[in-house]
Tab-separated table of C-alpha atoms in Angstrom:
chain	number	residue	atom	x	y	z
A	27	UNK	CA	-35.845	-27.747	1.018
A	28	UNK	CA	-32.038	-27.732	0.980
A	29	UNK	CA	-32.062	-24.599	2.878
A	30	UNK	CA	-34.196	-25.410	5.487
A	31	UNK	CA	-32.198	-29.054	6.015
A	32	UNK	CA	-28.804	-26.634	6.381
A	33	UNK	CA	-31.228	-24.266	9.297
A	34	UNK	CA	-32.220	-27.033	11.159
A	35	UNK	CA	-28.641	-28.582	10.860
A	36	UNK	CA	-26.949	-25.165	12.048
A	37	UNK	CA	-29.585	-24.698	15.020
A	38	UNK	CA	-28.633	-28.353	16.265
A	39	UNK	CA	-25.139	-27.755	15.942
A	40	UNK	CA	-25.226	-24.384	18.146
A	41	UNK	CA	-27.452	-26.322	20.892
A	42	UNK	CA	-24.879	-29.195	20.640
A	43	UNK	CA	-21.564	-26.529	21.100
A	44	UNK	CA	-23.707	-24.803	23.795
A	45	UNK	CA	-24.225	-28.034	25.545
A	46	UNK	CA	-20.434	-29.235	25.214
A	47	UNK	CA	-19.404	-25.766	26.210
A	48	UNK	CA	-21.612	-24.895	29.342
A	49	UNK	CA	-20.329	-28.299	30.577
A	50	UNK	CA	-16.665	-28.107	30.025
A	51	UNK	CA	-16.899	-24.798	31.781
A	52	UNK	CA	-19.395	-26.037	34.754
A	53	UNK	CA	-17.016	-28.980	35.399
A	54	UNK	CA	-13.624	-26.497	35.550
A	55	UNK	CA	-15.229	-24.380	37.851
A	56	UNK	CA	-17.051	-27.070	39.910
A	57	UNK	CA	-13.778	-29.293	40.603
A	58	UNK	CA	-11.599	-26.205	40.810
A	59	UNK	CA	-9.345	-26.462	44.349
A	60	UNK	CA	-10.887	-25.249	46.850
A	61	UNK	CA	-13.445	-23.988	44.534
A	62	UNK	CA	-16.638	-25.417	43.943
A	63	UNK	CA	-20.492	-24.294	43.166
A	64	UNK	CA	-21.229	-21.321	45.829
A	65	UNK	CA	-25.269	-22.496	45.316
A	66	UNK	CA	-25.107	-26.272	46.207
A	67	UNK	CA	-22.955	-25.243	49.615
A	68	UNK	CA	-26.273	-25.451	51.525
A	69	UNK	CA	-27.740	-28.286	49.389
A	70	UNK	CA	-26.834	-31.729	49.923
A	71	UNK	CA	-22.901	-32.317	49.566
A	72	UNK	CA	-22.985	-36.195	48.659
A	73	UNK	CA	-25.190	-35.046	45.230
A	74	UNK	CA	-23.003	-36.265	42.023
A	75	UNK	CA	-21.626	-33.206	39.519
A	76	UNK	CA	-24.129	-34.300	37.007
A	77	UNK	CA	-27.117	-33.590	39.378
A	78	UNK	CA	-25.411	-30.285	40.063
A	79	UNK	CA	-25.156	-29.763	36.444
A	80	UNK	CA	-28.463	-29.943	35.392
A	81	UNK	CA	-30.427	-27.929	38.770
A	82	UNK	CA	-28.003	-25.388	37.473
A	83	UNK	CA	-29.247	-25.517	33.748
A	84	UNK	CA	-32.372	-25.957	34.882
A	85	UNK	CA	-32.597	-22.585	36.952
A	86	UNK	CA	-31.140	-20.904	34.254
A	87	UNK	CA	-33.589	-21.926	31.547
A	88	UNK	CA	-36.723	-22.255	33.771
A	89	UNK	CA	-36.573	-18.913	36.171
A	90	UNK	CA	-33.194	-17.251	34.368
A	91	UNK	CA	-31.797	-17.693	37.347
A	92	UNK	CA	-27.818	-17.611	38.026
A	93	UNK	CA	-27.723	-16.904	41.261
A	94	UNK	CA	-25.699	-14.125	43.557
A	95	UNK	CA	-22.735	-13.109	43.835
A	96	UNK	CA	-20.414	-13.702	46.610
A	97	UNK	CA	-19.774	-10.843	48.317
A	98	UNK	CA	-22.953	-8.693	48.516
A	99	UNK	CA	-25.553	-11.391	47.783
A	100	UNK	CA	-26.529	-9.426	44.703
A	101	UNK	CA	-28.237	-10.685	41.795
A	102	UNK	CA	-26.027	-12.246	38.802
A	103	UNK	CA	-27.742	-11.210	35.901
A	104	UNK	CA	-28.272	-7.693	36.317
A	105	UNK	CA	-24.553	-7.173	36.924
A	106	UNK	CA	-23.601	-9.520	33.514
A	107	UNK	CA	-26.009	-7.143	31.531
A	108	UNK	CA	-24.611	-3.835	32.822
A	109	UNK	CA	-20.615	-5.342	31.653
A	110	UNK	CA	-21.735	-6.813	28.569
A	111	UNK	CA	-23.441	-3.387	27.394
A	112	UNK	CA	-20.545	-1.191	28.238
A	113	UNK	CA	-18.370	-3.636	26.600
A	114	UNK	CA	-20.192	-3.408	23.487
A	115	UNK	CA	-19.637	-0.110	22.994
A	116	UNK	CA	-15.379	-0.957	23.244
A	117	UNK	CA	-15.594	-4.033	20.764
A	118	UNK	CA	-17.999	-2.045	18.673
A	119	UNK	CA	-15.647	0.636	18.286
A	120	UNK	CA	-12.674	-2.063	17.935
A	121	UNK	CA	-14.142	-4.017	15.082
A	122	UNK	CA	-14.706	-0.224	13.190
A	123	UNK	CA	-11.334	0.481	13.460
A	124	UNK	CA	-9.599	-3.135	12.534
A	125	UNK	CA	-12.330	-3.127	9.456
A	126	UNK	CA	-11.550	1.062	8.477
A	127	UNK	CA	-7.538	0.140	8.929
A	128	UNK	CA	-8.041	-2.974	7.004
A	129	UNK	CA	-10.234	-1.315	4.367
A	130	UNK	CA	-7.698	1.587	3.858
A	131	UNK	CA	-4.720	-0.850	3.290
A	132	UNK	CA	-6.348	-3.042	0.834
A	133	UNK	CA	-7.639	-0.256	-1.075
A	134	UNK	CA	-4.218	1.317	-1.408
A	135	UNK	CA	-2.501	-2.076	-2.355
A	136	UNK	CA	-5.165	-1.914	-5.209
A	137	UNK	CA	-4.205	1.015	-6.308
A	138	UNK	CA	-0.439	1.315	-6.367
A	139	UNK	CA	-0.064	-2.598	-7.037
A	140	UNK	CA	3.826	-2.731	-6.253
A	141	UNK	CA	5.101	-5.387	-4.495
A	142	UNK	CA	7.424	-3.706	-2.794
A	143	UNK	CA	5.525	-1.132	-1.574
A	144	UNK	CA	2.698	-3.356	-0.170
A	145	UNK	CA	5.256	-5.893	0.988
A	146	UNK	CA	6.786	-2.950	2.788
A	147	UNK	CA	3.152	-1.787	4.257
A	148	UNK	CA	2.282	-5.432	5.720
A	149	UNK	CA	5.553	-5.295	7.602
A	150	UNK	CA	4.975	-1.637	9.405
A	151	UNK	CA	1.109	-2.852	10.095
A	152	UNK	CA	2.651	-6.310	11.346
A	153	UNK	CA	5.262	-4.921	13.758
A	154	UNK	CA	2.617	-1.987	15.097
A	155	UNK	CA	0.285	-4.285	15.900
A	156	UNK	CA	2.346	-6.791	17.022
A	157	UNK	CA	2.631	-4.508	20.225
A	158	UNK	CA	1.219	-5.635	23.412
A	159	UNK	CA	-1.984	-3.677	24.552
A	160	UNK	CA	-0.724	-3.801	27.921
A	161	UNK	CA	2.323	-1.949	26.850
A	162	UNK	CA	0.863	0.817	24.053
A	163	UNK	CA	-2.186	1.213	27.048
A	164	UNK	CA	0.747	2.024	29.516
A	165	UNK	CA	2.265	4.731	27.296
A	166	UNK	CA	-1.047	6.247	27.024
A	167	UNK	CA	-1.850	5.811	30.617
A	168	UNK	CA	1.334	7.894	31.525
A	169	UNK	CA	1.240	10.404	28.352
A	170	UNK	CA	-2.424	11.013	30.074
A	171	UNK	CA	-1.420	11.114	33.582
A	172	UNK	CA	-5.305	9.755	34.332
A	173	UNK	CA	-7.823	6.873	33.701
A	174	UNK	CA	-9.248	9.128	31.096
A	175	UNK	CA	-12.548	9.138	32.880
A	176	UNK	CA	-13.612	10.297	36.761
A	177	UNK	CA	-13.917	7.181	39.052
A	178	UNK	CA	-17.528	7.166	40.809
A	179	UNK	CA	-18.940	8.589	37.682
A	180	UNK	CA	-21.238	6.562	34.890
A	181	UNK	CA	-18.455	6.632	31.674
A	182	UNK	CA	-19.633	8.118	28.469
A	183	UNK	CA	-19.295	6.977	25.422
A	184	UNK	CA	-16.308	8.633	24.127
A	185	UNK	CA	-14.178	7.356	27.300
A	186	UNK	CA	-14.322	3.839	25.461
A	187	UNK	CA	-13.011	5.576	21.831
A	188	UNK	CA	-8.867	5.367	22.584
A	189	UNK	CA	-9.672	2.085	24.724
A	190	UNK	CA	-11.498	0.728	21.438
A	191	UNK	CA	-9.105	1.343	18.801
A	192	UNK	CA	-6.134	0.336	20.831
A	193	UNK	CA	-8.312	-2.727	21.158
A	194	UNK	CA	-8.714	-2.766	17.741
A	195	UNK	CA	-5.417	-2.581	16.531
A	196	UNK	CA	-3.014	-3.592	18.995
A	197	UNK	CA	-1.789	-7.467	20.173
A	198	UNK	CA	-2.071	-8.959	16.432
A	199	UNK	CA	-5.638	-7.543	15.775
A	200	UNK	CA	-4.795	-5.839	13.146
A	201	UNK	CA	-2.453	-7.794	11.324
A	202	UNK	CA	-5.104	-10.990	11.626
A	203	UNK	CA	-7.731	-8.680	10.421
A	204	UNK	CA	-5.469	-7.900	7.342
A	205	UNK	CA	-3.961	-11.340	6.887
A	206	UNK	CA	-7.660	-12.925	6.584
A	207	UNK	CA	-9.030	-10.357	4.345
A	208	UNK	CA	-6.260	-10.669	1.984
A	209	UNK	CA	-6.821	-14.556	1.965
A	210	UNK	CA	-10.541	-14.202	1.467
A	211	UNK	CA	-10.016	-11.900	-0.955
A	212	UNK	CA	-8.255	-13.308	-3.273
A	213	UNK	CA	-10.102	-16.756	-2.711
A	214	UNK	CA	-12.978	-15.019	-3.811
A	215	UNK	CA	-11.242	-12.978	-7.118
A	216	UNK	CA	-10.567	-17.067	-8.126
A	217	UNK	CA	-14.145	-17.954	-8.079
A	218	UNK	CA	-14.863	-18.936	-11.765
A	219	UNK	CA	-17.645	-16.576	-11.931
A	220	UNK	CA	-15.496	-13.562	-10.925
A	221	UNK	CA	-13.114	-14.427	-13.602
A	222	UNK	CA	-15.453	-14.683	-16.194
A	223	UNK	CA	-16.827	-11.288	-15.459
A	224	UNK	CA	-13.575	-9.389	-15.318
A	225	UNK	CA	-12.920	-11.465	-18.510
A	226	UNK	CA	-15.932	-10.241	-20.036
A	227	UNK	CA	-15.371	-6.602	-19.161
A	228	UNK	CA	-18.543	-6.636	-16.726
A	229	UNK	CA	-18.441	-4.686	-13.361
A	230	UNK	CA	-17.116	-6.545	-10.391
A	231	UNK	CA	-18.812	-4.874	-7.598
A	232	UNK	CA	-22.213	-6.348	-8.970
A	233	UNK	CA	-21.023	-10.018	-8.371
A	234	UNK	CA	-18.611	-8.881	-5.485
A	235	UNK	CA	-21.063	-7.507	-3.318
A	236	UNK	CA	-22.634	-10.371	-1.989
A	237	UNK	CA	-19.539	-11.851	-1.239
A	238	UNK	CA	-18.347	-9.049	0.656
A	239	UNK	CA	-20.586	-8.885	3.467
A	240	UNK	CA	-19.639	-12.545	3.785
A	241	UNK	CA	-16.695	-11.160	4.583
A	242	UNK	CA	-17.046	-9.338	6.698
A	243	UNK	CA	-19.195	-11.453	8.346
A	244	UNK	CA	-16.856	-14.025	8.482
A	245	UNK	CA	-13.756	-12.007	9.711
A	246	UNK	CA	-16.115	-10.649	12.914
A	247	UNK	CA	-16.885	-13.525	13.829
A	248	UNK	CA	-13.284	-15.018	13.870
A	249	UNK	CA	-11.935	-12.083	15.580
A	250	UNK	CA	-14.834	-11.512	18.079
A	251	UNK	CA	-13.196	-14.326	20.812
A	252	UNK	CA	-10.078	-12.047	20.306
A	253	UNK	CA	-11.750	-8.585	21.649
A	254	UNK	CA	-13.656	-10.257	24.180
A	255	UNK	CA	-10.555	-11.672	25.826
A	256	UNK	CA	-8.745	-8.273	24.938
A	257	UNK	CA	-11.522	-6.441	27.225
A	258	UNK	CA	-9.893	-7.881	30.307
A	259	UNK	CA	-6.600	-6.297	30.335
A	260	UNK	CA	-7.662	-3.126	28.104
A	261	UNK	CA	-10.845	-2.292	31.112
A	262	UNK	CA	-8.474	-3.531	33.945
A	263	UNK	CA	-6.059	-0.876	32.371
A	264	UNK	CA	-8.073	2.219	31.544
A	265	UNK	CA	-10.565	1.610	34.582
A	266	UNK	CA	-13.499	0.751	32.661
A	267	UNK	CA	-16.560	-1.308	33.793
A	268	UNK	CA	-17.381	-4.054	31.602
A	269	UNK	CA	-17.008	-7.847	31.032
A	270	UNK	CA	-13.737	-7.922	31.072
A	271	UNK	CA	-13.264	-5.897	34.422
A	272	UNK	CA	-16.100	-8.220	35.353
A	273	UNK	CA	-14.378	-11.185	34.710
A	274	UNK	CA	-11.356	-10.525	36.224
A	275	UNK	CA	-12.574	-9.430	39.552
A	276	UNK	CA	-15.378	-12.905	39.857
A	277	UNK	CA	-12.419	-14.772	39.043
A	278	UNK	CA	-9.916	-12.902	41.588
A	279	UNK	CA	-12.585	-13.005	44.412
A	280	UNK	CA	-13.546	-16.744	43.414
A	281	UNK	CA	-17.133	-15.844	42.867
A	282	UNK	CA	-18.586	-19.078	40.824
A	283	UNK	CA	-21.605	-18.115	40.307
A	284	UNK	CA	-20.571	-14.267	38.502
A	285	UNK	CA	-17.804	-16.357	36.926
A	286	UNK	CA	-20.099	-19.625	35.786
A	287	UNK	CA	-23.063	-16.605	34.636
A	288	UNK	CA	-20.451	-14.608	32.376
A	289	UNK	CA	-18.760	-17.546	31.014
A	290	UNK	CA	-22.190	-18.916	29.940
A	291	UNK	CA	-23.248	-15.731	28.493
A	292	UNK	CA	-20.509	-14.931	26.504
A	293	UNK	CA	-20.147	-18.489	24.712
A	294	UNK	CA	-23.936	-18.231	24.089
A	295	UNK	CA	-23.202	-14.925	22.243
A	296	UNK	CA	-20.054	-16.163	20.612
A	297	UNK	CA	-22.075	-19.336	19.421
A	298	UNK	CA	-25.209	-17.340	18.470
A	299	UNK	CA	-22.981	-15.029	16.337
A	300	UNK	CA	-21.280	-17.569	14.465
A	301	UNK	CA	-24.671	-18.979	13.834
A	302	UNK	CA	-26.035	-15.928	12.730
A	303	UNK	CA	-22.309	-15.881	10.188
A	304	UNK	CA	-23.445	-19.407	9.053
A	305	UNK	CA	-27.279	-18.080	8.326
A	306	UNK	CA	-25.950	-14.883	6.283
A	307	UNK	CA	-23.691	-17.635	4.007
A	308	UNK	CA	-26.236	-20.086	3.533
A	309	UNK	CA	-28.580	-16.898	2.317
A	310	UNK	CA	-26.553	-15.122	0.438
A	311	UNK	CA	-24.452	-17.770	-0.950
A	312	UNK	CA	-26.362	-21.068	-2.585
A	313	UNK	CA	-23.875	-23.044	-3.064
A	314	UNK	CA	-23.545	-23.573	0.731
A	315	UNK	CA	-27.060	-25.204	0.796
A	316	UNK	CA	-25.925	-28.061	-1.183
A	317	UNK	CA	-23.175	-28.923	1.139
């Protein structure tokens, strides 16, 4: 019963941030100078925002409507789709590398368990990724004297591999990715029922595991907001169609409704992710449903 209470609870909250969201952003867009809502320019002018507001949510929801773009009058949506799925390819293959890196460190500060050595591995994986992306995806750029894939050509997906880890490690990825495992981590080796196994000899994987994929569950979805906004300056660098790329050229052309259709889409997948974090807790971890 407890666990059903916490679903409903988490599906209202989501539907609440969506709603708080999707206005914040219609209202920056729609009172932007010189800005406005491209689709009520041949509606009535003298309609208040909140009318504006809700024909737009309402096309949306109803006939998945957002519109057209500026420019060449074509349809939103197809265009949002195309960036988002090339863009989940480079965040895909940034989140493999920040979790391998991270993975790789805390397995060797394990193992050697000196101070010094791990203090002095946290600093070199602080100041490396501490670099800008802008400025490591420079060095590349000229050490590869090209985009690293043909213009006018569909991109493959190895053309998003050094794009994706230089996402994924690059501008304080890294080191957050590191910093919040080693937190969680050790939050979870002070659970009471951790220590009593390790006290009683008993293998911590089986009572570890569970608590693991919360993990990592957790730490993507705190770091996915990170890569998306990443995308825009790593695409806009190496070329690559996607959101970011997306983004930045709606915004740079002042197309609302390509800006108002990604913005929406991408804090419905951000919410719906950290929904789906919240479900996997409440599952796999009971306490939660007493909360």
């Amino acid at each position: 019963m407890r666990f059903f209470i916490t679903l409903i609870r988490e599906i209202a909250r989501s539907i609440f941030s969506l709603f708080i969201a999707s206005l914040c952003v219609f209202l920056l867009i729609y009172f932007s100078p010189g800005g406005g809502y491209d689709y009520y320019s041949a509606h009535s002018k003298n309609s208040s925002w909140n009318l504006h507001y809700f024909n737009w949510v309402k096309k949306i929801v109803v006939r998945h409507d957002f519109g057209k773009t500026k420019g060449g009058g074509e349809e939103v949506l197809p265009q949002i789709l195309y960036g988002i799925k090339n863009s989940i390819f480079l965040i895909s293959i940034a989140l493999l590398t920040s979790i391998l890196c991270t993975a790789i460190f805390l397995l060797l500060s394990n193992r050697f368990r000196q101070p010094f050595l791990s203090g002095i591995g946290k600093f070199i994986i602080y100041a490396f990724s501490g670099i800008p992306i802008f400025i490591f995806s420079y060095v590349i750029l000229k050490l590869s004297h090209t985009k690293l894939y043909p213009y006018g050509n569909e991109p493959e997906l190895f053309h998003y591999l050094v794009p994706g880890v230089i996402l994924g490690i690059f501008e304080g990825t890294l080191n957050e990715m590191v910093r919040h495992s080693k937190e969680e981590i050790i939050a979870i080796k002070r659970e009471p029922y951790i220590l009593m196994a390790i006290a009683k000899g008993a293998k911590v994987w089986k009572h570890l595991k569970y608590s693991l994929i919360i993990l990592i569950s957790r730490v993507i979805s705190s770091h996915l907001v990170i890569l998306i906004s990443g995308t825009v300056i790593v695409e806009q660098m190496f070329g690559l169609p996607g959101i970011g790329s997306l983004t930045w050229d709606s915004a740079k052309n002042r197309d609302t409704n390509l800006l108002l259709g990604i913005l929406i889409i991408v804090i419905s997948g951000v919410i719906l992710l950290n929904f789906t974090n919240k479900l996997i807790q409440v599952v796999l971890d009971p306490r939660l449903r007493k909360i």
